[in-house]
Short mmCIF file of C-alpha atoms in Angstrom, two decimals:
data_model
loop_
_atom_site.label_atom_id
_atom_site.label_comp_id
_atom_site.label_asym_id
_atom_site.label_seq_id
_atom_site.Cartn_x
_atom_site.Cartn_y
_atom_site.Cartn_z
CA MET A 1 25.66 18.28 -1.97
CA VAL A 2 22.31 19.64 -3.07
CA GLN A 3 21.67 21.85 -0.07
CA THR A 4 23.32 25.20 -0.58
CA ILE A 5 23.62 28.20 1.68
CA THR A 6 23.25 31.38 -0.33
CA TYR A 7 23.56 34.75 1.38
CA GLY A 8 22.66 33.32 4.76
CA ARG A 9 19.44 31.34 4.04
CA GLU A 10 18.75 27.78 2.88
CA GLN A 11 17.92 27.66 -0.79
CA THR A 12 16.74 24.06 -1.03
CA LEU A 13 15.03 21.56 1.26
CA PRO A 14 17.34 18.75 2.39
CA LEU A 15 16.02 15.35 3.40
CA GLU A 16 16.00 16.12 7.11
CA HIS A 17 14.09 19.39 6.75
CA THR A 18 10.45 18.79 7.80
CA ARG A 19 8.06 21.25 6.20
CA THR A 20 5.42 22.68 8.51
CA GLY A 21 3.00 25.56 8.32
CA PRO A 22 0.71 25.39 5.27
CA SER A 23 -2.12 22.86 5.48
CA ILE A 24 -0.69 20.89 2.55
CA PHE A 25 1.96 19.62 5.00
CA ASN A 26 -0.49 18.44 7.67
CA ASP A 27 -0.81 14.85 8.87
CA GLN A 28 -4.00 13.86 7.03
CA LYS A 29 -3.50 10.45 5.46
CA MET A 30 -5.38 11.48 2.30
CA LYS A 31 -5.04 15.17 1.52
CA LEU A 32 -7.73 16.78 -0.61
CA GLY A 33 -8.04 19.78 -2.85
CA LEU A 34 -9.74 21.29 -5.86
CA PHE A 35 -8.17 21.54 -9.29
CA GLY A 36 -9.10 23.76 -12.22
CA SER A 37 -11.89 25.83 -10.68
CA ASN A 38 -10.52 28.99 -12.35
CA CYS A 39 -11.14 27.81 -15.92
CA SER A 40 -14.22 27.22 -18.07
CA GLY A 41 -15.10 23.54 -18.00
CA GLY A 42 -12.81 22.86 -15.06
CA LEU A 43 -11.65 19.32 -15.82
CA CYS A 44 -14.61 18.47 -18.09
CA MET A 45 -14.38 19.08 -21.82
CA THR A 46 -18.10 18.71 -22.45
CA ASP A 47 -21.46 20.27 -23.23
CA ALA A 48 -23.11 18.37 -20.37
CA PRO A 49 -25.27 20.82 -18.38
CA THR A 50 -23.84 22.45 -15.27
CA SER A 51 -24.29 25.63 -13.24
CA TYR A 52 -20.51 26.06 -13.06
CA GLU A 53 -19.38 29.42 -14.43
CA ILE A 54 -16.33 31.66 -14.43
CA THR A 55 -17.46 34.60 -12.35
CA TRP A 56 -15.74 35.85 -9.24
CA PRO A 57 -18.72 35.31 -6.87
CA HIS A 58 -19.03 31.72 -8.11
CA THR A 59 -15.28 31.10 -7.85
CA LYS A 60 -15.15 32.60 -4.37
CA SER A 61 -18.05 30.44 -3.19
CA ILE A 62 -16.32 27.27 -4.36
CA ALA A 63 -13.06 28.21 -2.63
CA GLN A 64 -14.74 29.11 0.66
CA LYS A 65 -16.63 25.82 0.72
CA ALA A 66 -13.37 23.89 0.20
CA ASP A 67 -11.76 25.96 2.93
CA ARG A 68 -14.56 25.29 5.42
CA LEU A 69 -14.38 21.56 4.69
CA GLY A 70 -10.71 21.59 5.71
CA MET A 71 -9.34 20.71 2.28
CA GLU A 72 -5.63 21.26 1.87
CA ALA A 73 -5.20 22.78 -1.59
CA MET A 74 -6.66 25.01 -4.29
CA VAL A 75 -4.73 24.50 -7.55
CA PRO A 76 -5.66 26.47 -10.70
CA VAL A 77 -4.94 25.70 -14.34
CA ALA A 78 -2.78 28.30 -16.09
CA ARG A 79 -4.26 28.86 -19.52
CA TRP A 80 -3.77 31.61 -22.08
CA LYS A 81 -5.49 29.95 -25.04
CA GLY A 82 -8.35 27.48 -25.25
CA PHE A 83 -8.35 24.23 -27.20
CA GLY A 84 -10.89 25.18 -29.84
CA GLY A 85 -13.56 22.66 -30.73
CA ASN A 86 -17.14 23.17 -29.63
CA VAL A 87 -16.54 24.72 -26.19
CA ASN A 88 -13.00 26.14 -26.47
CA PHE A 89 -12.14 24.21 -23.30
CA ASN A 90 -10.47 26.31 -20.57
CA GLY A 91 -10.48 29.31 -22.91
CA THR A 92 -12.27 31.51 -20.35
CA ASN A 93 -10.15 31.71 -17.22
CA PHE A 94 -8.80 33.77 -14.36
CA GLU A 95 -5.05 34.51 -14.42
CA THR A 96 -3.54 32.46 -11.64
CA PHE A 97 -1.34 34.87 -9.63
CA THR A 98 -4.21 37.36 -9.34
CA TRP A 99 -6.68 34.52 -8.72
CA ALA A 100 -4.47 33.19 -5.91
CA ALA A 101 -4.32 36.59 -4.24
CA GLY A 102 -8.11 36.83 -4.26
CA ILE A 103 -8.58 33.28 -2.99
CA ALA A 104 -5.99 33.81 -0.28
CA GLU A 105 -7.79 36.90 0.98
CA CYS A 106 -11.20 35.19 1.20
CA THR A 107 -10.06 31.92 2.83
CA GLU A 108 -8.48 31.03 6.16
CA GLN A 109 -6.55 27.75 6.18
CA ILE A 110 -6.35 26.16 2.72
CA THR A 111 -3.03 26.27 0.83
CA VAL A 112 -3.51 28.44 -2.26
CA PHE A 113 -1.40 27.74 -5.33
CA THR A 114 -0.67 29.62 -8.49
CA THR A 115 0.13 27.69 -11.64
CA THR A 116 2.72 29.30 -13.87
CA HIS A 117 4.08 28.38 -17.27
CA ILE A 118 7.70 29.18 -16.60
CA PRO A 119 8.51 30.72 -20.05
CA THR A 120 5.71 33.29 -19.65
CA VAL A 121 7.00 35.07 -16.53
CA HIS A 122 10.48 36.46 -15.93
CA PRO A 123 11.95 35.06 -12.68
CA VAL A 124 12.42 38.53 -11.14
CA VAL A 125 8.72 39.25 -11.64
CA ALA A 126 7.61 35.77 -10.56
CA ALA A 127 9.67 35.89 -7.37
CA ASN A 128 8.09 39.11 -6.17
CA MET A 129 4.55 38.14 -7.22
CA ALA A 130 4.93 34.87 -5.32
CA VAL A 131 6.16 36.63 -2.18
CA THR A 132 3.29 39.10 -2.39
CA ASN A 133 0.85 36.19 -2.49
CA ASP A 134 2.64 34.44 0.37
CA HIS A 135 2.19 37.54 2.52
CA ILE A 136 -1.47 37.92 1.54
CA ALA A 137 -1.99 34.24 2.40
CA GLN A 138 -0.02 34.57 5.64
CA GLY A 139 2.38 31.81 4.65
CA ARG A 140 0.01 29.37 2.92
CA PHE A 141 0.95 29.99 -0.72
CA GLY A 142 2.51 27.64 -3.23
CA MET A 143 3.54 27.45 -6.89
CA ASN A 144 2.69 24.78 -9.43
CA LEU A 145 5.54 24.88 -11.94
CA VAL A 146 4.74 24.02 -15.58
CA MET A 147 7.35 24.07 -18.33
CA GLY A 148 5.08 25.44 -21.10
CA TRP A 149 4.03 22.42 -23.16
CA PHE A 150 1.17 23.85 -25.29
CA THR A 151 2.98 25.21 -28.35
CA PRO A 152 0.07 27.28 -29.81
CA GLU A 153 -0.26 28.94 -26.42
CA MET A 154 3.45 29.57 -26.02
CA GLY A 155 3.38 31.14 -29.47
CA MET A 156 1.25 33.94 -28.03
CA PHE A 157 4.35 35.04 -26.11
CA ASN A 158 6.63 34.56 -29.11
CA PRO A 159 9.32 32.66 -27.27
CA LYS A 160 11.29 29.90 -28.88
CA GLN A 161 9.65 26.63 -27.86
CA LEU A 162 12.47 24.49 -26.51
CA GLU A 163 12.62 20.74 -26.96
CA HIS A 164 10.96 18.73 -24.20
CA ASP A 165 14.01 17.85 -22.08
CA GLU A 166 15.59 21.29 -22.46
CA ARG A 167 12.43 22.89 -21.05
CA TYR A 168 13.24 21.25 -17.73
CA VAL A 169 16.84 22.47 -17.87
CA TYR A 170 15.49 25.98 -18.50
CA GLY A 171 12.97 25.50 -15.70
CA GLY A 172 15.68 24.46 -13.28
CA GLU A 173 17.72 27.59 -13.94
CA TRP A 174 14.57 29.76 -13.75
CA LEU A 175 13.75 28.28 -10.36
CA GLU A 176 17.30 28.59 -9.05
CA LEU A 177 17.21 32.31 -9.83
CA VAL A 178 13.78 32.67 -8.19
CA GLU A 179 15.02 30.85 -5.08
CA ARG A 180 18.09 33.08 -4.98
CA LEU A 181 15.81 36.14 -5.06
CA TRP A 182 13.76 34.62 -2.22
CA THR A 183 16.79 33.94 -0.04
CA ALA A 184 19.59 36.41 -0.85
CA GLU A 185 20.31 39.25 1.54
CA GLY A 186 21.47 42.26 -0.44
CA GLU A 187 22.44 42.44 -4.10
CA PHE A 188 23.86 39.61 -6.18
CA ASP A 189 24.73 38.77 -9.77
CA PHE A 190 23.44 35.79 -11.73
CA ASP A 191 25.25 34.33 -14.71
CA GLY A 192 23.44 31.35 -16.21
CA THR A 193 22.80 29.81 -19.60
CA TYR A 194 19.38 31.42 -20.04
CA PHE A 195 19.46 34.31 -17.56
CA GLN A 196 22.18 36.85 -16.89
CA ALA A 197 21.66 39.84 -14.60
CA LYS A 198 23.59 42.10 -12.24
CA ASN A 199 22.75 43.82 -8.99
CA LEU A 200 19.65 41.73 -8.37
CA GLU A 201 17.61 42.13 -5.20
CA SER A 202 14.09 41.30 -4.02
CA GLU A 203 12.30 42.26 -0.81
CA PRO A 204 10.39 41.27 1.22
CA LYS A 205 11.25 37.61 1.65
CA PRO A 206 8.61 34.85 1.79
CA LEU A 207 6.93 34.22 5.12
CA GLN A 208 7.55 30.50 4.57
CA ASP A 209 11.09 29.45 5.36
CA PRO A 210 12.98 28.70 3.24
CA ARG A 211 10.45 29.21 0.44
CA PRO A 212 6.81 28.70 -0.65
CA VAL A 213 5.52 25.21 -1.39
CA LEU A 214 6.50 23.94 -4.85
CA ILE A 215 4.64 21.32 -6.89
CA ASN A 216 5.09 19.88 -10.39
CA ALA A 217 3.18 17.37 -12.52
CA GLY A 218 5.99 16.17 -14.77
CA ASN A 219 5.76 12.38 -15.22
CA SER A 220 8.32 11.88 -17.98
CA LYS A 221 11.94 10.99 -17.15
CA SER A 222 12.94 14.67 -17.29
CA GLY A 223 9.83 15.66 -15.37
CA THR A 224 10.35 13.23 -12.52
CA ASP A 225 14.01 14.23 -12.27
CA PHE A 226 13.00 17.91 -12.02
CA SER A 227 10.45 17.09 -9.32
CA ALA A 228 12.88 14.94 -7.36
CA LYS A 229 15.49 17.70 -7.42
CA TYR A 230 13.37 20.77 -6.72
CA VAL A 231 9.79 20.39 -5.52
CA ASP A 232 7.82 19.21 -2.50
CA ILE A 233 5.02 17.32 -4.25
CA ASN A 234 4.83 15.54 -7.59
CA PHE A 235 1.40 15.06 -9.17
CA ALA A 236 1.02 11.92 -11.26
CA SER A 237 -1.50 10.91 -13.91
CA LEU A 238 -1.30 7.13 -13.86
CA ASP A 239 -3.31 3.93 -13.88
CA MET A 240 -3.89 2.69 -10.36
CA ASP A 241 -1.64 -0.35 -10.83
CA ALA A 242 1.32 1.84 -11.85
CA MET A 243 1.16 4.17 -8.86
CA SER A 244 3.05 2.09 -6.29
CA ASP A 245 6.16 1.59 -8.40
CA TYR A 246 6.08 5.21 -9.59
CA THR A 247 5.84 6.56 -6.05
CA LYS A 248 8.63 4.35 -4.74
CA GLU A 249 10.94 5.30 -7.63
CA ILE A 250 10.50 9.08 -7.43
CA LYS A 251 10.97 9.02 -3.67
CA ARG A 252 14.10 6.90 -4.11
CA LYS A 253 15.44 9.30 -6.71
CA ALA A 254 14.84 12.33 -4.50
CA ARG A 255 16.47 10.63 -1.52
CA GLU A 256 19.47 9.01 -3.22
CA ASP A 257 20.23 11.49 -6.03
CA TYR A 258 19.40 14.77 -4.31
CA GLN A 259 19.20 14.04 -0.56
CA ARG A 260 15.65 15.32 -0.41
CA ALA A 261 12.18 14.10 0.50
CA ILE A 262 9.19 14.36 -1.85
CA SER A 263 5.50 13.51 -1.63
CA THR A 264 3.20 12.22 -4.36
CA MET A 265 -0.41 13.12 -5.09
CA THR A 266 -2.75 12.62 -8.02
CA TYR A 267 -5.72 14.37 -9.59
CA GLY A 268 -8.95 13.46 -11.30
CA LEU A 269 -12.68 13.82 -11.72
CA VAL A 270 -15.12 12.80 -8.98
CA VAL A 271 -18.67 11.85 -9.97
CA CYS A 272 -20.45 10.92 -6.76
CA ARG A 273 -24.17 10.19 -6.71
CA ASP A 274 -26.64 8.45 -4.39
CA THR A 275 -26.59 5.31 -6.53
CA GLU A 276 -23.96 3.67 -8.69
CA ALA A 277 -26.31 3.78 -11.68
CA GLU A 278 -26.77 7.55 -11.34
CA ALA A 279 -23.03 8.11 -11.06
CA LYS A 280 -22.26 5.99 -14.12
CA ARG A 281 -25.06 7.68 -16.06
CA ASP A 282 -23.79 11.19 -15.30
CA HIS A 283 -20.17 10.21 -15.99
CA GLN A 284 -21.20 8.72 -19.33
CA ARG A 285 -23.19 11.83 -20.17
CA ILE A 286 -20.04 13.95 -19.74
CA ILE A 287 -18.35 11.67 -22.27
CA ASP A 288 -21.28 11.36 -24.66
CA GLU A 289 -21.70 15.15 -24.79
CA GLY A 290 -17.95 15.68 -24.83
CA ASP A 291 -16.22 18.16 -27.08
CA TRP A 292 -14.51 15.59 -29.27
CA PRO A 293 -13.13 18.09 -31.81
CA GLY A 294 -11.53 19.99 -28.92
CA ALA A 295 -10.29 16.74 -27.43
CA ARG A 296 -8.63 15.79 -30.69
CA ASN A 297 -6.93 19.20 -30.76
CA LEU A 298 -5.71 18.70 -27.22
CA MET A 299 -4.54 15.14 -27.68
CA SER A 300 -2.69 15.88 -30.90
CA ILE A 301 -0.75 18.66 -29.18
CA ILE A 302 -0.06 16.54 -26.12
CA GLY A 303 1.07 13.66 -28.27
CA MET A 304 3.55 15.86 -30.07
CA GLU A 305 4.67 18.06 -27.21
CA SER A 306 4.35 16.35 -23.83
CA GLN A 307 6.16 13.11 -23.13
CA SER A 308 4.34 12.88 -19.80
CA PHE A 309 1.24 11.61 -21.66
CA ASN A 310 2.53 9.94 -24.83
CA GLU A 311 1.74 6.35 -23.83
CA GLN A 312 -1.68 7.23 -22.44
CA ILE A 313 -3.28 9.15 -25.29
CA GLU A 314 -4.98 6.30 -27.14
CA LYS A 315 -5.93 4.46 -23.97
CA PHE A 316 -7.31 7.46 -22.12
CA GLN A 317 -9.23 9.39 -24.79
CA GLU A 318 -12.39 9.45 -22.70
CA ARG A 319 -10.44 10.45 -19.61
CA PHE A 320 -9.28 13.61 -21.36
CA ILE A 321 -12.93 14.48 -21.91
CA ALA A 322 -13.90 13.62 -18.33
CA GLY A 323 -11.07 14.65 -16.04
CA TRP A 324 -8.03 15.87 -18.00
CA ALA A 325 -6.72 12.26 -18.09
CA GLY A 326 -6.70 12.07 -14.30
CA GLN A 327 -7.92 9.22 -12.14
CA PRO A 328 -11.76 9.05 -12.19
CA LEU A 329 -13.67 8.17 -9.02
CA VAL A 330 -17.23 7.32 -10.03
CA GLY A 331 -19.92 5.83 -7.80
CA THR A 332 -21.74 6.12 -4.51
CA PRO A 333 -20.14 7.90 -1.54
CA GLU A 334 -18.99 4.51 -0.29
CA GLN A 335 -17.46 3.60 -3.65
CA VAL A 336 -15.72 6.97 -3.94
CA VAL A 337 -14.16 6.42 -0.50
CA GLU A 338 -13.06 2.95 -1.61
CA GLY A 339 -11.35 4.69 -4.53
CA PHE A 340 -9.55 7.06 -2.19
CA GLN A 341 -8.49 4.06 -0.11
CA GLN A 342 -7.03 2.39 -3.20
CA LEU A 343 -5.10 5.55 -4.05
CA SER A 344 -3.70 5.64 -0.53
CA ASP A 345 -2.82 1.94 -0.63
CA HIS A 346 -0.90 2.57 -3.87
CA GLY A 347 1.22 5.31 -2.33
CA MET A 348 -0.69 8.48 -3.18
CA GLU A 349 -0.82 10.96 -0.30
CA GLY A 350 -3.62 13.07 -1.69
CA MET A 351 -5.84 14.02 -4.60
CA ILE A 352 -6.94 17.32 -6.09
CA MET A 353 -10.35 16.97 -7.71
CA GLY A 354 -12.61 18.38 -10.31
CA PHE A 355 -16.39 18.13 -10.48
CA LEU A 356 -18.77 18.76 -13.34
CA ASP A 357 -20.49 21.26 -11.04
CA TYR A 358 -18.00 22.33 -8.36
CA ASN A 359 -20.27 24.63 -6.38
CA GLU A 360 -23.09 22.09 -6.08
CA GLU A 361 -21.20 18.81 -5.85
CA ILE A 362 -18.77 19.97 -3.19
CA ASP A 363 -21.73 20.27 -0.80
CA GLN A 364 -22.61 16.62 -1.31
CA PHE A 365 -18.94 15.69 -0.99
CA GLY A 366 -18.77 17.40 2.39
CA GLU A 367 -22.01 15.90 3.66
CA GLN A 368 -21.67 12.33 2.41
CA VAL A 369 -18.04 11.56 1.53
CA MET A 370 -15.98 13.35 4.19
CA PRO A 371 -17.63 11.51 7.13
CA LEU A 372 -16.97 8.16 5.45
CA MET A 373 -13.33 9.14 4.87
CA ARG A 374 -13.00 9.79 8.57
CA GLU A 375 -14.57 6.42 9.36
CA ALA A 376 -12.09 4.80 6.98
CA GLY A 377 -9.13 6.47 8.68
CA LEU A 378 -8.24 8.50 5.62
CA ARG A 379 -9.12 11.77 7.36
CA HIS A 380 -9.43 12.86 10.98
#
């Protein structure tokens, strides 16, 4: 039985538990969000010109526009070290717990996530930081859980880099301790493989019951098992024709193995222009002016360290440059909406997006794409 009652509160979400509250759980057929707007380059590893910059006024403007459009999610990239090359992709960034607190305070309805590399934050600290953000956000906070795949980055913290599958075992115990801190009334002891502590306590509790929203982007066997067991939403980087089977399988695993329900979403770059030729031209410019030395650094590390991407590296080299290997939607507003429709038809319940120029392109997205999504029945 996966559901456990610990010190009087539910620690996990059983199949019959319907999540409500944060906008990420609303009834929109195709949920939308922004991804990576806290890091230099966002999702584009390129020298292509853009007004996008990592300043707080710029970041705040982007978030407030997404909020006003009714988007469901703001998801940052947690980064402590860039990827070198020509632009040191993502090397300039806002730390994600602090970023989330600021975004939560300046927005009204959007679900604000932090992204945390689990080995970099002790669970006692993470539990209280998350609750603080949940209170600032008035119950619309979530955590994107990452196991810490980038070895040069993890070396900055001097932990032992565990083997791929063991990282998920470590992550599971980390999360179980965090959930215990979120739910336990009074003091308790914890005796695990990686964490041992006595007389633990943490107050206040999250506003969300039983806990904040949890997401994870693990697509390997260990990653999908972790998602099925623990989180609310799994993010997948896949070819369109692989999405249906993937979605069915992870939902089956959650239901049959862990008596839980899980949703699936994806991510990628949107290049929307008035004409198809303009969109293809600007998308190709991102690639042509891409930081290929940095991309090779990134892909070599991913190939060695992250089984979620092993089979995709050769095939998707350009997609790492233009969209962090996510699903690209390139074309006119009508064609972009057709892309969203395909994602929905293949089982994806939402997409978090990057743009070359977030602050400028989100205006066009709101004016030209959102109305067409409503006409298509993907939004209401």
